[in-house]
Coordinates of C-alpha atoms and ligand atoms in Angstrom, one line a residue:
X145 CA -14.4 11.3 19.9
X146 CA -13.8 10.7 23.5
X147 CA -11.2 8.4 25.1
X148 CA -7.7 7.3 24.6
X149 CA -8.2 4.9 21.7
X150 CA -8.1 6.4 18.3
X151 CA -9.5 4.7 15.3
X152 CA -8.2 5.0 11.7
X153 CA -10.7 2.7 10.2
X154 CA -13.5 0.1 11.0
X155 CA -13.8 -3.4 9.9
X156 CA -17.1 -4.8 11.3
X157 CA -16.9 -8.1 9.5
X158 CA -13.6 -9.8 9.1
X159 CA -12.7 -13.5 9.1
X160 CA -9.4 -13.3 10.9
X161 CA -9.2 -17.0 11.4
X162 CA -9.5 -17.7 7.7
X163 CA -6.4 -15.8 6.9
X164 CA -3.1 -17.5 6.4
X165 CA -1.5 -15.7 9.3
X166 CA -4.0 -14.5 11.9
X167 CA -1.4 -13.3 14.3
X168 CA 0.1 -11.0 11.7
X169 CA -3.3 -9.7 10.8
X170 CA -4.1 -9.0 14.4
X171 CA -0.8 -7.1 14.8
X172 CA -1.6 -5.1 11.7
X173 CA -5.1 -4.1 13.0
X174 CA -3.5 -2.9 16.2
X175 CA -0.7 -1.0 14.5
X176 CA -3.0 0.6 12.0
X177 CA -5.7 1.3 14.6
X178 CA -8.4 -0.6 12.8
X179 CA -11.4 -1.5 15.0
X180 CA -12.2 -5.0 13.9
X181 CA -15.0 -7.5 14.6
X182 CA -13.5 -10.9 14.1
X183 CA -16.5 -13.0 13.0
X184 CA -16.4 -16.8 13.2
X185 CA -18.2 -19.3 11.0
X186 CA -18.6 -22.1 13.6
X187 CA -19.0 -22.0 17.4
X188 CA -16.1 -24.4 17.8
X189 CA -13.8 -21.7 16.3
X190 CA -14.8 -19.1 18.8
X191 CA -12.7 -20.0 21.9
X192 CA -9.5 -19.9 19.8
X193 CA -10.5 -16.5 18.3
X194 CA -11.3 -15.2 21.8
X195 CA -7.9 -16.2 23.0
X196 CA -6.2 -14.6 20.0
X197 CA -8.0 -11.3 20.6
X198 CA -8.3 -11.2 24.4
X199 CA -5.5 -8.7 24.8
X200 CA -6.4 -6.5 22.0
X201 CA -8.2 -3.2 22.4
X202 CA -9.0 -3.1 18.7
X203 CA -10.2 -6.6 17.8
X204 CA -13.2 -8.3 19.3
X205 CA -14.2 -11.9 18.5
X206 CA -17.8 -12.7 17.7
X207 CA -19.4 -16.2 17.9
X208 CA -21.2 -17.4 14.9
X209 CA -22.6 -20.3 12.8
X210 CA -22.6 -19.3 9.1
X211 CA -25.7 -20.2 7.2
X212 CA -23.7 -21.9 4.5
X213 CA -22.3 -24.3 7.1
X214 CA -25.5 -25.1 8.9
X215 CA -26.0 -28.2 6.7
X216 CA -22.8 -29.8 8.1
X217 CA -22.6 -28.1 11.5
X218 CA -26.2 -28.1 12.7
X219 CA -25.1 -30.1 15.7
X220 CA -23.2 -27.1 17.0
X221 CA -26.4 -25.0 17.5
X222 CA -26.5 -25.7 21.2
X223 CA -22.8 -24.6 21.5
X224 CA -23.8 -21.4 19.7
X225 CA -26.6 -20.8 22.3
X226 CA -24.2 -21.4 25.1
X227 CA -21.4 -19.1 23.8
X228 CA -24.0 -16.3 23.1
X229 CA -24.3 -16.2 26.8
X230 CA -20.6 -15.3 27.1
X231 CA -20.2 -12.8 24.3
X232 CA -21.8 -9.5 23.3
X233 CA -21.0 -10.0 19.7
X234 CA -22.6 -12.6 17.4
X235 CA -21.7 -13.4 13.8
X236 CA -21.6 -14.6 11.3
X237 CA -25.2 -15.8 11.5
X238 CA -28.2 -15.3 9.2
X239 CA -29.9 -16.9 6.1
X240 CA -28.6 -17.8 2.6
X241 CA -31.3 -18.2 0.0
X242 CA -28.9 -19.2 -2.9
X243 CA -30.0 -22.3 -4.8
X244 CA -26.9 -24.2 -3.4
X245 CA -28.1 -23.8 0.2
X246 CA -31.9 -24.1 -0.4
X247 CA -32.1 -27.6 1.0
X248 CA -30.8 -26.5 4.3
X249 CA -33.2 -23.6 4.6
X250 CA -35.3 -25.0 7.4
X251 CA -32.2 -25.8 9.5
X252 CA -30.8 -22.3 8.7
X253 CA -34.0 -20.8 9.9
X254 CA -34.0 -22.8 13.1
X255 CA -30.4 -21.8 13.9
X256 CA -31.0 -18.2 13.2
X257 CA -34.2 -18.0 15.2
X258 CA -32.6 -19.7 18.2
X259 CA -29.7 -17.2 18.1
X260 CA -32.1 -14.3 17.8
X261 CA -34.2 -15.5 20.7
X262 CA -31.2 -16.1 22.9
X263 CA -29.8 -12.7 22.1
X264 CA -33.1 -11.0 22.8
X265 CA -33.5 -12.8 26.2
X266 CA -30.0 -11.7 27.2
X267 CA -30.0 -8.2 25.7
X268 CA -27.0 -6.1 25.0
X269 CA -26.1 -8.1 21.9
X270 CA -24.8 -7.0 18.5
X271 CA -25.3 -9.3 15.5
X272 CA -23.4 -9.4 12.2
X273 CA -25.9 -10.9 9.8
X274 CA -25.5 -12.6 6.4
X275 CA -28.7 -12.1 4.2
X276 CA -27.8 -13.1 0.7
X277 CA -31.0 -13.7 -1.3
X278 CA -32.8 -13.8 2.0
X279 CA -33.0 -10.2 3.2
X280 CA -36.8 -10.1 3.4
X281 CA -36.9 -13.2 5.7
X282 CA -34.0 -11.9 7.8
X283 CA -35.7 -8.6 8.5
X284 CA -39.0 -10.4 9.2
X285 CA -37.4 -12.7 11.7
X286 CA -35.6 -9.8 13.3
X287 CA -39.0 -8.0 13.7
X288 CA -40.6 -11.2 15.1
X289 CA -38.0 -12.1 17.7
X290 CA -36.0 -9.0 18.6
X291 CA -36.4 -5.4 19.7
X292 CA -33.8 -2.7 18.9
X293 CA -33.4 -1.8 22.6
X294 CA -32.0 -5.3 23.3
X295 CA -30.5 -6.5 20.0
X296 CA -28.5 -4.3 17.6
X297 CA -28.4 -5.9 14.1
X298 CA -25.8 -5.1 11.5
X299 CA -26.6 -6.3 8.0
X300 CA -23.3 -7.3 6.5
X301 CA -22.8 -7.0 2.6
X302 CA -26.5 -6.2 2.2
X303 CA -27.8 -6.9 -1.3
X304 CA -31.6 -6.9 -0.8
X305 CA -34.2 -4.5 -2.1
X306 CA -34.5 -0.8 -1.3
X307 CA -37.9 -1.5 0.3
X308 CA -36.5 -4.1 2.5
X309 CA -33.6 -1.8 3.5
X310 CA -36.2 0.8 4.6
X311 CA -37.9 -1.8 6.8
X312 CA -34.5 -2.8 8.2
X313 CA -33.7 0.8 9.1
X314 CA -37.1 1.0 10.9
X315 CA -36.0 -2.1 12.9
X316 CA -32.8 -0.4 14.0
X317 CA -30.4 -2.2 11.6
X318 CA -27.0 -0.9 10.8
X319 CA -25.2 -1.7 7.5
X320 CA -21.6 -2.6 7.1
X321 CA -20.4 -1.6 3.7
X322 CA -17.5 -3.2 1.8
X323 CA -15.5 -2.0 -1.2
X324 CA -17.1 -4.5 -3.5
X325 CA -20.6 -3.1 -2.8
X326 CA -19.4 0.3 -4.0
X327 CA -18.3 -1.1 -7.4
X328 CA -21.9 -1.3 -8.8
X329 CA -24.9 1.0 -9.1
X330 CA -27.1 -1.0 -6.8
X331 CA -24.6 -0.6 -4.0
X332 CA -24.0 3.1 -4.5
X333 CA -27.7 3.7 -4.7
X334 CA -28.2 1.8 -1.5
X335 CA -25.6 3.8 0.5
X336 CA -27.2 7.1 -0.6
X337 CA -30.5 6.0 0.9
X338 CA -29.0 4.9 4.3
X339 CA -29.0 7.3 7.2
X340 CA -25.4 8.4 8.0
X341 CA -26.0 7.3 11.6
X342 CA -26.4 3.6 10.5
X343 CA -23.3 3.3 8.4
X344 CA -20.3 1.1 9.2
X345 CA -17.5 -0.3 7.0
X346 CA -16.2 -3.9 6.7
X347 CA -13.9 -6.0 4.5
X348 CA -15.3 -9.5 4.7
X349 CA -11.7 -10.4 4.3
X350 CA -10.2 -12.7 3.2
X351 CA -13.1 -13.0 0.7
X352 CA -12.7 -9.5 -0.7
X353 CA -8.9 -9.1 -0.4
X354 CA -7.0 -8.9 -3.7
X355 CA -3.6 -10.4 -4.0
X356 CA -2.1 -12.3 -1.1
X357 CA -1.7 -9.6 1.4
X358 CA -4.0 -9.0 4.4
X359 CA -4.8 -5.5 3.2
X360 CA -7.2 -4.7 5.9
X361 CA -6.0 -1.2 6.7
X362 CA -5.7 -0.1 3.1
X363 CA -9.0 -1.6 2.3
X364 CA -10.9 0.1 5.1
X365 CA -9.3 3.4 4.1
X366 CA -10.2 3.0 0.4
X367 CA -13.8 2.0 1.4
X368 CA -14.1 5.0 3.6
X369 CA -12.8 7.3 0.8
X370 CA -15.1 5.7 -1.8
X371 CA -18.0 6.1 0.5
X372 CA -17.2 9.7 1.3
X373 CA -17.0 10.4 -2.5
X374 CA -20.4 8.8 -3.2
X375 CA -21.9 10.8 -0.3
X376 CA -20.1 14.0 -1.3
X377 CA -18.4 14.4 2.0
X378 CA -14.9 14.8 3.3
X379 CA -13.3 11.5 4.3
X380 CA -12.4 13.0 7.7
X381 CA -15.9 14.1 8.3
X382 CA -17.2 10.6 7.4
X383 CA -14.6 8.9 9.6
X384 CA -15.8 10.9 12.5
X385 CA -19.4 9.8 11.9
X386 CA -18.2 6.2 11.5
X387 CA -16.4 6.6 14.9
X388 CA -19.6 7.7 16.6
X389 CA -21.5 4.9 15.0
X390 CA -18.9 2.4 16.0
X391 CA -18.8 3.6 19.6
X392 CA -22.6 3.3 19.8
X393 CA -22.4 -0.3 18.5
X394 CA -19.5 -1.3 20.9
X395 CA -21.4 0.2 23.9
X396 CA -24.5 -1.8 23.0
X397 CA -22.3 -5.0 22.9
X398 CA -21.0 -4.3 26.4
X399 CA -17.7 -2.7 25.5
X400 CA -18.6 0.8 26.8
X401 CA -15.2 1.2 28.3
X402 CA -13.1 0.5 25.2
X403 CA -12.5 4.2 24.7
X404 CA -12.1 5.1 28.4
Ligands
LIG706 MN1 -18.4 -13.3 5.9

């Protein structure tokens, strides 16, 4: 890869602000050279995350409004739209079709559509998208409101159908893969179908971290190794591909000079 930054791993969906010690985690990402997208679950959390990560070459804060929180945080939708104007990275946003959140479905859809429209209008935006039990609707709304030239969607922890994954690929979606996804057949079958050029890795930490350590570096490493094994590739070869994919995504979000 080009540039002076070197990457040992990629975490395109991490909740740094939900860790017990965000500063320690940020230090660990820097030390271990893990490129990290620090997603947020409410717009109000974004300014703090931006301050924490402002000096970091490895960690970038994204502004989001998590679909599971839309019921109690709907009033922050205008703040979300405002901050999307200040940030190339948006997440965590999306839809959740689980029974528990079904009653907020209309509000979730409204928030997601408004974020998509705003991102499309501005262009050069990257989205980290939650689509649990709602992948078909997510991909349909992406097709309705965005174009791949302006908005680059990353489907985080994708668990929809293979048919929907194919439509998502046609729409320009990337997929961030975590270790948990590779522990069952559906996940391994999925990653074999995805183009190498659309693969990214993530932790969704702290939700996937075992024990009480912020095991970001070791987790991204084990995910990359497990992915390489499933794809019958060398880990170093896969890491190089992930580097190229990550650089493309960062450039799309306006961080073209990170590796200068
Ligand atoms: Mn998440």
